[in-house]
mmCIF file with all atom_site columns, C-alpha atoms in Angstrom:
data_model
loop_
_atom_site.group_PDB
_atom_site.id
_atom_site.type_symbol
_atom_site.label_atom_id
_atom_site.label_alt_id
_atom_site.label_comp_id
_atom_site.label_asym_id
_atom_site.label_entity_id
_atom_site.label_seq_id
_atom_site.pdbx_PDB_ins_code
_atom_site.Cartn_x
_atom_site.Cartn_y
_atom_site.Cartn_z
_atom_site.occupancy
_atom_site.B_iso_or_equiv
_atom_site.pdbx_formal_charge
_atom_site.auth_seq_id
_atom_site.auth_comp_id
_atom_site.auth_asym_id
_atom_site.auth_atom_id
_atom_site.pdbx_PDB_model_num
ATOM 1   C CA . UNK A 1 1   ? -4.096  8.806   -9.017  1.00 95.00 ? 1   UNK A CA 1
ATOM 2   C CA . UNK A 1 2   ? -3.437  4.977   -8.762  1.00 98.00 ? 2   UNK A CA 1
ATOM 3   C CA . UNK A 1 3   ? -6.310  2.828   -6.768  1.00 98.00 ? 3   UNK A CA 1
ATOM 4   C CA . UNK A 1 4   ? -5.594  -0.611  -5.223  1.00 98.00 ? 4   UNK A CA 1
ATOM 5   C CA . UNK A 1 5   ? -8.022  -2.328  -3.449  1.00 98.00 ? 5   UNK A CA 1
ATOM 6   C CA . UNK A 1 6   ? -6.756  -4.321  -0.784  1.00 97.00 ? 6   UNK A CA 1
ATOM 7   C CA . UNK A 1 7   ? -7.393  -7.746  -1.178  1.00 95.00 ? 7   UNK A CA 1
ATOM 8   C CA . UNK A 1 8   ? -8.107  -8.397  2.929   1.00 92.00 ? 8   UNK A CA 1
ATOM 9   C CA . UNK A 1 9   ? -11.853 -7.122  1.954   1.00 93.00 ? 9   UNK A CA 1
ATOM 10  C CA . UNK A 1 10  ? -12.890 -9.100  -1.016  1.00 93.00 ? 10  UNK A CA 1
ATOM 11  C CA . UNK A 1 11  ? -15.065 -12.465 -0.724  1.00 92.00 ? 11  UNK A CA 1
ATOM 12  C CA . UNK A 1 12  ? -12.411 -15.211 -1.021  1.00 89.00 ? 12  UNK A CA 1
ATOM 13  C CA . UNK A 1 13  ? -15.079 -17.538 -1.554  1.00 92.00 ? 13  UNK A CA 1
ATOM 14  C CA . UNK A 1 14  ? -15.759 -15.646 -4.813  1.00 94.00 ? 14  UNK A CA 1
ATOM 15  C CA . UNK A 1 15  ? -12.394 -14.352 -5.941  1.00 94.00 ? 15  UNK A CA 1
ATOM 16  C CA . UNK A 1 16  ? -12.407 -15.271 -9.323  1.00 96.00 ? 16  UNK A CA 1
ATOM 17  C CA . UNK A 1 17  ? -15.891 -13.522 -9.983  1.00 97.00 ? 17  UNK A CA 1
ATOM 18  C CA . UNK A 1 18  ? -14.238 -10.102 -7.818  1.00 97.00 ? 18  UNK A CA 1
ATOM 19  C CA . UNK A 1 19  ? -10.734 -10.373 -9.286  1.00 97.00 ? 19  UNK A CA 1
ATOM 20  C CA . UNK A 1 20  ? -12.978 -9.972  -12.554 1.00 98.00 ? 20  UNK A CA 1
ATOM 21  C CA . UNK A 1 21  ? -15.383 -7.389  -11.481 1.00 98.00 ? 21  UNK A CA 1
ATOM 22  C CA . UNK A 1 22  ? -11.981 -5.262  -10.016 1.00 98.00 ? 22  UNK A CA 1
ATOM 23  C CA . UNK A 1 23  ? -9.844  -6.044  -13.198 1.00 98.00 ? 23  UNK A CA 1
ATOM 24  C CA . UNK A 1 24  ? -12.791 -4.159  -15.685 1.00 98.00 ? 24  UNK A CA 1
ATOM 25  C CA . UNK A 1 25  ? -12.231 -0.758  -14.149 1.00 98.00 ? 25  UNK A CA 1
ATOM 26  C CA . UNK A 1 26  ? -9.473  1.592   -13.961 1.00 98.00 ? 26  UNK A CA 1
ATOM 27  C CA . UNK A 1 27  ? -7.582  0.726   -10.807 1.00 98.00 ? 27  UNK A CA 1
ATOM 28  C CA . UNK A 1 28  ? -4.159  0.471   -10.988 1.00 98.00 ? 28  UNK A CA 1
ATOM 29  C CA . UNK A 1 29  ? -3.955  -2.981  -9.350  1.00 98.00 ? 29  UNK A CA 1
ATOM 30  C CA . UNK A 1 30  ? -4.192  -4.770  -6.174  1.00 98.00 ? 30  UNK A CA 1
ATOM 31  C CA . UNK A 1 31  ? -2.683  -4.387  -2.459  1.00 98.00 ? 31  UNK A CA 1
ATOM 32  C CA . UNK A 1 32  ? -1.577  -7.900  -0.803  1.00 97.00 ? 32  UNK A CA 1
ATOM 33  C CA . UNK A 1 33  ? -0.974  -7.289  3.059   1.00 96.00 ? 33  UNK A CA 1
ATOM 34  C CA . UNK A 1 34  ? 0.968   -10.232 4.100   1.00 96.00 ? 34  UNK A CA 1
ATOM 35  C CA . UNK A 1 35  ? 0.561   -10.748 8.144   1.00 95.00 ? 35  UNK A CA 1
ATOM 36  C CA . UNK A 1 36  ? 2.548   -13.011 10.253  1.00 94.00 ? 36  UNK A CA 1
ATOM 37  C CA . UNK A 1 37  ? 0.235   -12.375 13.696  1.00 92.00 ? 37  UNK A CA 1
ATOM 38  C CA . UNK A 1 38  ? 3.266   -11.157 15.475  1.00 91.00 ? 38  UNK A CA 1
ATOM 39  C CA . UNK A 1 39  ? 4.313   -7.948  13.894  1.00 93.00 ? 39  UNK A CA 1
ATOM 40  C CA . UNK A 1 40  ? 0.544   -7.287  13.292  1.00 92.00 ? 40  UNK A CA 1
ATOM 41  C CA . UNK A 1 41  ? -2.059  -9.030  15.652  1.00 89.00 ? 41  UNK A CA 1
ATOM 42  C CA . UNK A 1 42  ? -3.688  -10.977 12.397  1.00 89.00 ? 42  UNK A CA 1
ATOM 43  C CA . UNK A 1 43  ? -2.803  -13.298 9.928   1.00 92.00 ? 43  UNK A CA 1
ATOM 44  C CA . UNK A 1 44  ? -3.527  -12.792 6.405   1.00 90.00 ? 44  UNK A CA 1
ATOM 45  C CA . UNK A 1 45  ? -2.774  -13.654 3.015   1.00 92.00 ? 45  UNK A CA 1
ATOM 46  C CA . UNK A 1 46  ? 0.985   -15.470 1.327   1.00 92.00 ? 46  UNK A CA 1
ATOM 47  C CA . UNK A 1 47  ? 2.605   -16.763 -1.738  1.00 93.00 ? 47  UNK A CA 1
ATOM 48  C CA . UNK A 1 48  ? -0.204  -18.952 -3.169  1.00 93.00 ? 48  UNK A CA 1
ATOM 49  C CA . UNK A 1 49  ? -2.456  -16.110 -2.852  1.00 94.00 ? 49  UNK A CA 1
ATOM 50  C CA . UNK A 1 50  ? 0.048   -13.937 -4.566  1.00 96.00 ? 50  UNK A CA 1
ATOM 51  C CA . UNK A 1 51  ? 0.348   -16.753 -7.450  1.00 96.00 ? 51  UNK A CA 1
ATOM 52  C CA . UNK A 1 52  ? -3.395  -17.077 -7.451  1.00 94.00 ? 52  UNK A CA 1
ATOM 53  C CA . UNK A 1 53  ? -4.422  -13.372 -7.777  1.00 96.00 ? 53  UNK A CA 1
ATOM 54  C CA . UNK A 1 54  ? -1.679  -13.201 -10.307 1.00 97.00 ? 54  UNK A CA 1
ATOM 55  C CA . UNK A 1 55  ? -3.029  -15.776 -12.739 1.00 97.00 ? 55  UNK A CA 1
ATOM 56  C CA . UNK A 1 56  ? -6.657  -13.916 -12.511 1.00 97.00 ? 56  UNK A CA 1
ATOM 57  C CA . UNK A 1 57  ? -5.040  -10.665 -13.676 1.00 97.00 ? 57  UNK A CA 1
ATOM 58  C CA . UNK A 1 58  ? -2.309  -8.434  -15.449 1.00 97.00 ? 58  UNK A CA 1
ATOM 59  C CA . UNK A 1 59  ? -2.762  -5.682  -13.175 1.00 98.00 ? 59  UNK A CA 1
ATOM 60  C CA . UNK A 1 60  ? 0.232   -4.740  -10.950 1.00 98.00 ? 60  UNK A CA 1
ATOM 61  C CA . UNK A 1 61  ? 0.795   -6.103  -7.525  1.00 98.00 ? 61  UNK A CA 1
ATOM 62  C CA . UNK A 1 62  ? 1.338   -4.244  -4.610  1.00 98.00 ? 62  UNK A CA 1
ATOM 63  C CA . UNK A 1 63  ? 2.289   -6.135  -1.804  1.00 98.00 ? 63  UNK A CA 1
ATOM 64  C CA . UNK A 1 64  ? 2.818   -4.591  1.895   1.00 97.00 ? 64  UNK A CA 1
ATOM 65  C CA . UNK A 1 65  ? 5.095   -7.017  4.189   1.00 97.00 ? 65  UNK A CA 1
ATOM 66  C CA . UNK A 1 66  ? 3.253   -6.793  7.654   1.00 96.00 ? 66  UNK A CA 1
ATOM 67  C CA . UNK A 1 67  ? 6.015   -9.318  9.316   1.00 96.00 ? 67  UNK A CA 1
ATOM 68  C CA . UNK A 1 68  ? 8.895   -9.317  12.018  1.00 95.00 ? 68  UNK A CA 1
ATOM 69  C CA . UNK A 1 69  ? 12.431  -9.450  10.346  1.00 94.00 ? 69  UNK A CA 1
ATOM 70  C CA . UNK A 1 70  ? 11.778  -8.393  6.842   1.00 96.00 ? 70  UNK A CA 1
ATOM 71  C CA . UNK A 1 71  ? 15.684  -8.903  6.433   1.00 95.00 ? 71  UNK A CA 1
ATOM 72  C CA . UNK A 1 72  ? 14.883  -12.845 6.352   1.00 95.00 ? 72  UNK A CA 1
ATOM 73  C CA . UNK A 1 73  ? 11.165  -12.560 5.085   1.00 95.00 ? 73  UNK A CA 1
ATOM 74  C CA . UNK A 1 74  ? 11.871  -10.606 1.594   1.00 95.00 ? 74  UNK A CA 1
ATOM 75  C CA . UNK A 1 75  ? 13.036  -13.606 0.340   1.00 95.00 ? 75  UNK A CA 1
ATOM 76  C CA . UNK A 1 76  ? 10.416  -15.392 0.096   1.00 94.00 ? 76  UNK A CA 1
ATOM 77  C CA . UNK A 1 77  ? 8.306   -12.746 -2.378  1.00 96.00 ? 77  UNK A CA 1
ATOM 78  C CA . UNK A 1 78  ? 11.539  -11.567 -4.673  1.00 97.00 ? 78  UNK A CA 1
ATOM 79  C CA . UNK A 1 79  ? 10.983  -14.541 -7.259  1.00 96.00 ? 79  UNK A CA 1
ATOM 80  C CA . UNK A 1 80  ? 7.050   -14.041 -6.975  1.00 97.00 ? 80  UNK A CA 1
ATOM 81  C CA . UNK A 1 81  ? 4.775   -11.759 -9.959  1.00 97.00 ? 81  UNK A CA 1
ATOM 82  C CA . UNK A 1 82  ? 5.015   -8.539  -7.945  1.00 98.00 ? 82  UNK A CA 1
ATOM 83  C CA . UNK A 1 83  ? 5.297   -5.455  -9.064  1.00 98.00 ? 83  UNK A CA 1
ATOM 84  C CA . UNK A 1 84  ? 5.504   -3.444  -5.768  1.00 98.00 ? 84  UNK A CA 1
ATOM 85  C CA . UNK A 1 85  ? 6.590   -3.959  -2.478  1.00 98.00 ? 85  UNK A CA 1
ATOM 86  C CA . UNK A 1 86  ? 7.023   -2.535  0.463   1.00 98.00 ? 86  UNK A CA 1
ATOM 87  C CA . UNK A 1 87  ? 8.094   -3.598  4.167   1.00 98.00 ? 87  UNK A CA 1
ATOM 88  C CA . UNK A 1 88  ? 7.972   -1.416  7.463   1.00 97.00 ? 88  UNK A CA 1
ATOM 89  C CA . UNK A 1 89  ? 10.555  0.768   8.749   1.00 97.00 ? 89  UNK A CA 1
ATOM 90  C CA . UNK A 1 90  ? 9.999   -0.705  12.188  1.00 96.00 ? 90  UNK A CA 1
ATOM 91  C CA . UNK A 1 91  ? 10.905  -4.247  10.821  1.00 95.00 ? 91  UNK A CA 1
ATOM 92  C CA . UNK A 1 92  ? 13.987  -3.794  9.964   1.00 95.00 ? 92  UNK A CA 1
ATOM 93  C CA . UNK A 1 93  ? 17.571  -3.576  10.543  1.00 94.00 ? 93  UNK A CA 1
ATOM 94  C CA . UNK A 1 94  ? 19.244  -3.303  7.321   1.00 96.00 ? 94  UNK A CA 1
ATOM 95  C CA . UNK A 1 95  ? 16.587  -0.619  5.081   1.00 97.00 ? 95  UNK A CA 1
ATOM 96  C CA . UNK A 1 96  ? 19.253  -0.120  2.328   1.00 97.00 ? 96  UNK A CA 1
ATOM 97  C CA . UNK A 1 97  ? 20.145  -3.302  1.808   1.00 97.00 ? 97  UNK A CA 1
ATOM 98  C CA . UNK A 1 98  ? 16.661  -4.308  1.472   1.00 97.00 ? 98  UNK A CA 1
ATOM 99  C CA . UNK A 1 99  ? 15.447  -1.429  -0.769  1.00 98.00 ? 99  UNK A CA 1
ATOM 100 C CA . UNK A 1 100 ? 18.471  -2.395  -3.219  1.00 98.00 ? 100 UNK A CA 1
ATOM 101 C CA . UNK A 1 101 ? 17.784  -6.058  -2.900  1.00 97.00 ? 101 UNK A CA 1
ATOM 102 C CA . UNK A 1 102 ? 14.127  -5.474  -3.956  1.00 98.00 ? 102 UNK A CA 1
ATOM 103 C CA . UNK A 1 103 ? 15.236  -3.001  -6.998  1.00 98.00 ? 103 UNK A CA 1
ATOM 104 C CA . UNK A 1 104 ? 17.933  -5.643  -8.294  1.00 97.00 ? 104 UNK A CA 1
ATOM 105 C CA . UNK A 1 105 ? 14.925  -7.848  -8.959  1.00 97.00 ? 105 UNK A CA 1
ATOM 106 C CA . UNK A 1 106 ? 13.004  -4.800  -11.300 1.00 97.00 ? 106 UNK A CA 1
ATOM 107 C CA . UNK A 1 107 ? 10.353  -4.707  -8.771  1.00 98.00 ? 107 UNK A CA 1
ATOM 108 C CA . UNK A 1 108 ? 9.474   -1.461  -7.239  1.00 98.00 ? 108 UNK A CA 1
ATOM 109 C CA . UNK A 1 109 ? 10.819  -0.748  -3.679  1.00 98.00 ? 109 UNK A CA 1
ATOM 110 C CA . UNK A 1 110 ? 8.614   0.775   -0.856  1.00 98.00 ? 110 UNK A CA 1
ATOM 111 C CA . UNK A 1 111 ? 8.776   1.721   3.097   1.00 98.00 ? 111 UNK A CA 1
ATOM 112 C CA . UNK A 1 112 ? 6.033   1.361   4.911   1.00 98.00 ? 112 UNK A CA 1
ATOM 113 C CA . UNK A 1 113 ? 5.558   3.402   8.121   1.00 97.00 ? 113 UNK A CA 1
ATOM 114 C CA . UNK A 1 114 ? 3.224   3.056   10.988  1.00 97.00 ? 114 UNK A CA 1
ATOM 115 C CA . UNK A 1 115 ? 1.207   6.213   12.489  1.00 97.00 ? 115 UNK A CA 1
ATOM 116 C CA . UNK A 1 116 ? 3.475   6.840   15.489  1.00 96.00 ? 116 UNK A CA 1
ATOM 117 C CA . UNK A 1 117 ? 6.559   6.303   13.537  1.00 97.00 ? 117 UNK A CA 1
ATOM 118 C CA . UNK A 1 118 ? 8.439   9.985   12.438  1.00 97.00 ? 118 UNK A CA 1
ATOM 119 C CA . UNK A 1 119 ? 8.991   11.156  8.935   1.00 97.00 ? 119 UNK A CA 1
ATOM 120 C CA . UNK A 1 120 ? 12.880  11.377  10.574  1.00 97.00 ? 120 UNK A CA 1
ATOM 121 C CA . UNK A 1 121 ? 13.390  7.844   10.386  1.00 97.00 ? 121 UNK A CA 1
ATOM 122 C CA . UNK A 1 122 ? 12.794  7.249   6.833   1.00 98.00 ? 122 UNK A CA 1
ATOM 123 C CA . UNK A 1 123 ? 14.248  10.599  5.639   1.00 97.00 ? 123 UNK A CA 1
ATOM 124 C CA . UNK A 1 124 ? 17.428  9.579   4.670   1.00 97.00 ? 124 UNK A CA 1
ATOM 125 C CA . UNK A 1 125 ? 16.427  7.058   2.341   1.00 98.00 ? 125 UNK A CA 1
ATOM 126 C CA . UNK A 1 126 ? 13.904  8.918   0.396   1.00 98.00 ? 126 UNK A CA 1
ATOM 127 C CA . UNK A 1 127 ? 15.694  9.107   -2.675  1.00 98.00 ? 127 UNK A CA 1
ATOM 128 C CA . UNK A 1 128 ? 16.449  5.715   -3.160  1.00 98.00 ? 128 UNK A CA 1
ATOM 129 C CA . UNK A 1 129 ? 12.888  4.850   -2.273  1.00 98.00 ? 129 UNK A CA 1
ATOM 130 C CA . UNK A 1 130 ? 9.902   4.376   -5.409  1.00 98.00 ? 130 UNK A CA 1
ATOM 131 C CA . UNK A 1 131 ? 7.182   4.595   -2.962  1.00 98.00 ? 131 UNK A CA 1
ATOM 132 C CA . UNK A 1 132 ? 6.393   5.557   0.910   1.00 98.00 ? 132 UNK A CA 1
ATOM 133 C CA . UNK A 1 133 ? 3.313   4.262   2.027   1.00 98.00 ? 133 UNK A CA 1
ATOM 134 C CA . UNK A 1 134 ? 1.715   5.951   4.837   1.00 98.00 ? 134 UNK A CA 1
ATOM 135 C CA . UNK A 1 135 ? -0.375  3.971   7.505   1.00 97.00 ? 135 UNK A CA 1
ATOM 136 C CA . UNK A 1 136 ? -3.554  6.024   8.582   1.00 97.00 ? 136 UNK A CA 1
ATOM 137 C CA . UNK A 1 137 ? -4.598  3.161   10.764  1.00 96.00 ? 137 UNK A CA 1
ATOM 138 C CA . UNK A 1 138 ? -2.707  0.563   13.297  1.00 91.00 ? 138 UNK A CA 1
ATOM 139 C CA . UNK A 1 139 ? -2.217  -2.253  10.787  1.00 84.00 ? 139 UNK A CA 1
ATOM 140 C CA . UNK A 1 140 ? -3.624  -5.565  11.275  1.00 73.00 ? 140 UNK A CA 1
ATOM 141 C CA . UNK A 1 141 ? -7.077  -4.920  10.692  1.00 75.00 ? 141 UNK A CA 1
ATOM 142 C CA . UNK A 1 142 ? -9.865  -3.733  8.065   1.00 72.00 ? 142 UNK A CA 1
ATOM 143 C CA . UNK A 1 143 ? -12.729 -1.125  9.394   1.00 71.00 ? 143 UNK A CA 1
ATOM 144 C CA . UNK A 1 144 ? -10.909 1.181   11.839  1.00 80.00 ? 144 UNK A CA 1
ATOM 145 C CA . UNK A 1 145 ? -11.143 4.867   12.319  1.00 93.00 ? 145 UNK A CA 1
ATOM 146 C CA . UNK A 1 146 ? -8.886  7.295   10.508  1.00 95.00 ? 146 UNK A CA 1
ATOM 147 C CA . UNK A 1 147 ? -6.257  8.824   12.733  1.00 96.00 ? 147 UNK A CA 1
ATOM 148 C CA . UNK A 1 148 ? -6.392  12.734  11.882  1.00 96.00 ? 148 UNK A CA 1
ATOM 149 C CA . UNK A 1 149 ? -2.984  13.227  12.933  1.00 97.00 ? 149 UNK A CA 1
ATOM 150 C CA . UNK A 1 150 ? -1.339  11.606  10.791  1.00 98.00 ? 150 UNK A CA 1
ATOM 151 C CA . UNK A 1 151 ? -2.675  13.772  8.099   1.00 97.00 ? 151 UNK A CA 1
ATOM 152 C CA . UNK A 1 152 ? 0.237   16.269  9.015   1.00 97.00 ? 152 UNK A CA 1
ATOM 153 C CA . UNK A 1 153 ? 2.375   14.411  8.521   1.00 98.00 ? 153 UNK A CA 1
ATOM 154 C CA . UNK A 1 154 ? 1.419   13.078  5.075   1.00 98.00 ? 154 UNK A CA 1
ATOM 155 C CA . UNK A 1 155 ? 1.136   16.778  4.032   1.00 98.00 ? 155 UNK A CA 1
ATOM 156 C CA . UNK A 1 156 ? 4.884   17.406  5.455   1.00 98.00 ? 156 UNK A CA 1
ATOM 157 C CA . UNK A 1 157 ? 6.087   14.266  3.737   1.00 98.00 ? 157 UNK A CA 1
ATOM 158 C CA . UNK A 1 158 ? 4.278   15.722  0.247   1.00 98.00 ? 158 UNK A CA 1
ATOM 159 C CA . UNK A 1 159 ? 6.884   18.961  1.343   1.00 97.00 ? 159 UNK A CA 1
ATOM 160 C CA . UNK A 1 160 ? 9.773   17.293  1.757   1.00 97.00 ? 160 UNK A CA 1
ATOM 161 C CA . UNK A 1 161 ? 9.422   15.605  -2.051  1.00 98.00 ? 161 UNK A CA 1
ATOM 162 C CA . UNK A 1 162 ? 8.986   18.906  -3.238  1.00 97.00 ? 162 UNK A CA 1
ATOM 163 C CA . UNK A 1 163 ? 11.395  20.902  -2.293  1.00 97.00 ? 163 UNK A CA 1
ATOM 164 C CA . UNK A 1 164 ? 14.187  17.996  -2.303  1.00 96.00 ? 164 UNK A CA 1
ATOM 165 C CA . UNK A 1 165 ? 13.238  17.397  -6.027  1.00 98.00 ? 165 UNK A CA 1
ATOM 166 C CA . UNK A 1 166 ? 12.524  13.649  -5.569  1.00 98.00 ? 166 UNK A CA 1
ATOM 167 C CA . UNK A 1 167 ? 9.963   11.046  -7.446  1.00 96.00 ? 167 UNK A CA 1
ATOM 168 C CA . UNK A 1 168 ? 8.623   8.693   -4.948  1.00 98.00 ? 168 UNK A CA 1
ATOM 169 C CA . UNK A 1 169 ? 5.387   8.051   -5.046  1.00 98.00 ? 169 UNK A CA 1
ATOM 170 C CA . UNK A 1 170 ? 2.979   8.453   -1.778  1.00 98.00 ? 170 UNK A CA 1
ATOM 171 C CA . UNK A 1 171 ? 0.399   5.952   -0.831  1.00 98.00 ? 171 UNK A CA 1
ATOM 172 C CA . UNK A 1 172 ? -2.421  6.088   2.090   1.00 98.00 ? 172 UNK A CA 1
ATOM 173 C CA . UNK A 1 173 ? -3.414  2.621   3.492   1.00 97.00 ? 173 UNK A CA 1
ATOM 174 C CA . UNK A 1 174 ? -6.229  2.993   6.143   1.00 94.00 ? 174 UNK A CA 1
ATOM 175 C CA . UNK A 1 175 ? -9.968  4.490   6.600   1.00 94.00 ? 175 UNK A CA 1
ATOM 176 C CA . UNK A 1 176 ? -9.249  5.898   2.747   1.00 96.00 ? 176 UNK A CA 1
ATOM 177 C CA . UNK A 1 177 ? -13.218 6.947   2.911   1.00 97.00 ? 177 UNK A CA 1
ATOM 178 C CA . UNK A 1 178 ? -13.934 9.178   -0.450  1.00 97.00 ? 178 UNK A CA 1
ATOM 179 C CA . UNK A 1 179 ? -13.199 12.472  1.387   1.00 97.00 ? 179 UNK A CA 1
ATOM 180 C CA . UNK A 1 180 ? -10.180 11.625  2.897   1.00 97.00 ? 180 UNK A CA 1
ATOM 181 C CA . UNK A 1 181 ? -8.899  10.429  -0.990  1.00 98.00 ? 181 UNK A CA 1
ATOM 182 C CA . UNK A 1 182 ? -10.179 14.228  -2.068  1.00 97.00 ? 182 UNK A CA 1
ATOM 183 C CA . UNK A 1 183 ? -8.188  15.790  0.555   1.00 97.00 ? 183 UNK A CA 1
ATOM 184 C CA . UNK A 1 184 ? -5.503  13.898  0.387   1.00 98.00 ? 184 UNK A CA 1
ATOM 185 C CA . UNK A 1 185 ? -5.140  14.282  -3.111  1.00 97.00 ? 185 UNK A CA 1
ATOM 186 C CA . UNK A 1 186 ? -5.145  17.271  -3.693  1.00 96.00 ? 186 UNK A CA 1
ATOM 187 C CA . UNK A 1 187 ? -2.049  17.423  -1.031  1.00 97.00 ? 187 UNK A CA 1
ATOM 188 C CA . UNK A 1 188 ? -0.278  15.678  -3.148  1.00 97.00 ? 188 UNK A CA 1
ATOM 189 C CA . UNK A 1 189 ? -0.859  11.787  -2.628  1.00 98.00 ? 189 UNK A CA 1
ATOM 190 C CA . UNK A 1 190 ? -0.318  9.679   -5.561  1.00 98.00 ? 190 UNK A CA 1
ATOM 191 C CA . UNK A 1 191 ? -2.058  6.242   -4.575  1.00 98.00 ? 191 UNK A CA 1
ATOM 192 C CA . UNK A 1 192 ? -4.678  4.572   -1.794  1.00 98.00 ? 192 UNK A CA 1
ATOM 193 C CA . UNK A 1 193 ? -5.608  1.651   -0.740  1.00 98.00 ? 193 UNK A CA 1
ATOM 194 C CA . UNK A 1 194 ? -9.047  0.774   -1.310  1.00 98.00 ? 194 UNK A CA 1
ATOM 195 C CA . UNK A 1 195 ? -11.132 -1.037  1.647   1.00 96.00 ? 195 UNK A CA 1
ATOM 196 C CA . UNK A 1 196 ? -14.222 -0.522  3.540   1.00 94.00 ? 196 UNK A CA 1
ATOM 197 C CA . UNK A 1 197 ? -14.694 2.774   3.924   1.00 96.00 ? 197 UNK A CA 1
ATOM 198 C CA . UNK A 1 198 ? -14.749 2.945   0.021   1.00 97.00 ? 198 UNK A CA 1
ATOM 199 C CA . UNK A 1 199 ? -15.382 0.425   -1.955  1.00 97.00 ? 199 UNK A CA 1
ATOM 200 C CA . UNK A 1 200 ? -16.292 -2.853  -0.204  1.00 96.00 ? 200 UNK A CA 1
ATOM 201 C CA . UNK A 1 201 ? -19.798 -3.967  1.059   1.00 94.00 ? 201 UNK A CA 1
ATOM 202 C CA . UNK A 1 202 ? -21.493 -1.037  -0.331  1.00 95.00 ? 202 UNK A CA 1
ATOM 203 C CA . UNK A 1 203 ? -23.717 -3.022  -2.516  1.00 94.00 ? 203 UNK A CA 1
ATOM 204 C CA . UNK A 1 204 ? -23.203 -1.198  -5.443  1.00 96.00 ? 204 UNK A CA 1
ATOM 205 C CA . UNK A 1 205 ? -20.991 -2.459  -8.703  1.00 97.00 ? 205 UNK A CA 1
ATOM 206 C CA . UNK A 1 206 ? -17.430 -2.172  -8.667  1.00 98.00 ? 206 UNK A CA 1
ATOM 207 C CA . UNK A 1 207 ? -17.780 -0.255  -11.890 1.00 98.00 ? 207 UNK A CA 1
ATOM 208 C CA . UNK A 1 208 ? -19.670 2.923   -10.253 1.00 98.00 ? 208 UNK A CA 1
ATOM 209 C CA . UNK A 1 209 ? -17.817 3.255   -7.592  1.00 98.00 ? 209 UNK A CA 1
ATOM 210 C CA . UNK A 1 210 ? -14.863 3.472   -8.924  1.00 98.00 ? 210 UNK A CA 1
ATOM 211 C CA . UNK A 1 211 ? -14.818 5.897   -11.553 1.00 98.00 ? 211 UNK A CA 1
ATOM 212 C CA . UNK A 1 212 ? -16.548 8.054   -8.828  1.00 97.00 ? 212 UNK A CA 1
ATOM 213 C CA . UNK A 1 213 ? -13.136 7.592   -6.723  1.00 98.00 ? 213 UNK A CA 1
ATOM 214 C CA . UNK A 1 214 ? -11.372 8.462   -9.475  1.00 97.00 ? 214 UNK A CA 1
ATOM 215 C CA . UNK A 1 215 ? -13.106 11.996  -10.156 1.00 96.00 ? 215 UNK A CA 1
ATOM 216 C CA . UNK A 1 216 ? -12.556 12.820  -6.493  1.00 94.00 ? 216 UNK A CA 1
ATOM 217 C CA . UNK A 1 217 ? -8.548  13.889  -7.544  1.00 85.00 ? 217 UNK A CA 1
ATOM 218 C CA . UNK A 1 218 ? -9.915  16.746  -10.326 1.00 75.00 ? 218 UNK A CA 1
#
């Protein structure tokens, strides 16, 4: 199971000290939401963050377009230090060209897909895809409610990769408390993003809670 705390919830006034805290335990590396205020009703986060979180650690980068026209937009993140990334099914005209735009550049190509958006949509690009990630909230925002439903459809999604035979990973971004990791886990989710409901303001060390995350997939 990979863990990446999303980088909307950590004290920007501090982020060398919590880029340092994060980078001593296990997770897997750290989620970037990038939000123009018009595909999402928020702004958040860009290249010089990217750069800056980049020179504070090795870990990988997982970076979630939240913008309007992700045809035009990818451009501006292909030459950055990212590992992943991802835009949303709903932003876009031209999904293949993107997904094999994003792969030319040895960075690891994603969909993302909104709660009310069908499994249907996205279907036909599975196997080209290295990761779907799975909203469980409306994006824009940290600290909102989990939306049951779309649980069903994250356990039909786990389905369909089985019995196609295909490799993508599955991430959960939204209300990821610790027993909706467990259960979600166990249904065959590879990664989550890490906010509030797990890991920040909890006033406990980044190194306890963690590991206890972790243990939640055995």
């Amino acid at each position: 199971m990979k863990l990446y705390p999303s980088l909307m919830c950590v004290d920007f006034a501090n982020l060398k000290e919590e880029i340092s805290l994060l980078n001593a335990t296990d997770i897997a590396g750290y989620h970037i939401d990038i939000m123009d205020g018009n595909f999402v009703p928020n702004f958040a986060l860009g290249s010089n963050d990217i750069r800056a979180v980049a020179a504070l650690s090795k870990k990988e980068l997982d970076v979630h377009l939240m913008v309007n026209n992700a045809d035009a937009a990818i451009h501006c993140f292909l030459d950055l230090p990212v590992q992943r990334l991802c835009f949303h099914q709903e932003a876009c005209i031209h999904h293949h060209r993107l997904i094999s735009l994003i792969r030319q550049r040895g960075i690891q190509a994603g969909i993302a897909i909104n709660p009310g958006t069908s499994l249907s949509a996205i279907e036909d690009l599975l196997p080209e895809l290295d990761f779907v990630l799975v909203m469980t909230v409306n994006p824009g925002f940290a600290g909102q409610q989990f939306l049951e439903f779309v649980a069903d459809k994250i356990n039909r999604l786990c389905t369909l990769r089985r019995e196609k035979g295909l490799c993508f990973d599955i991430e959960v971004d939204g209300a990821t408390a610790p027993d909706k990791i467990q259960r979600l886990a166990r249904m065959g989710v590879d990664s989550f993003v890490l906010g509030t409901a797990a890991l920040f303001g909890k006033a406990r060390p980044y190194g306890d809670i963690v590991p206890e995350l972790m243990a939640l997939e055995e």
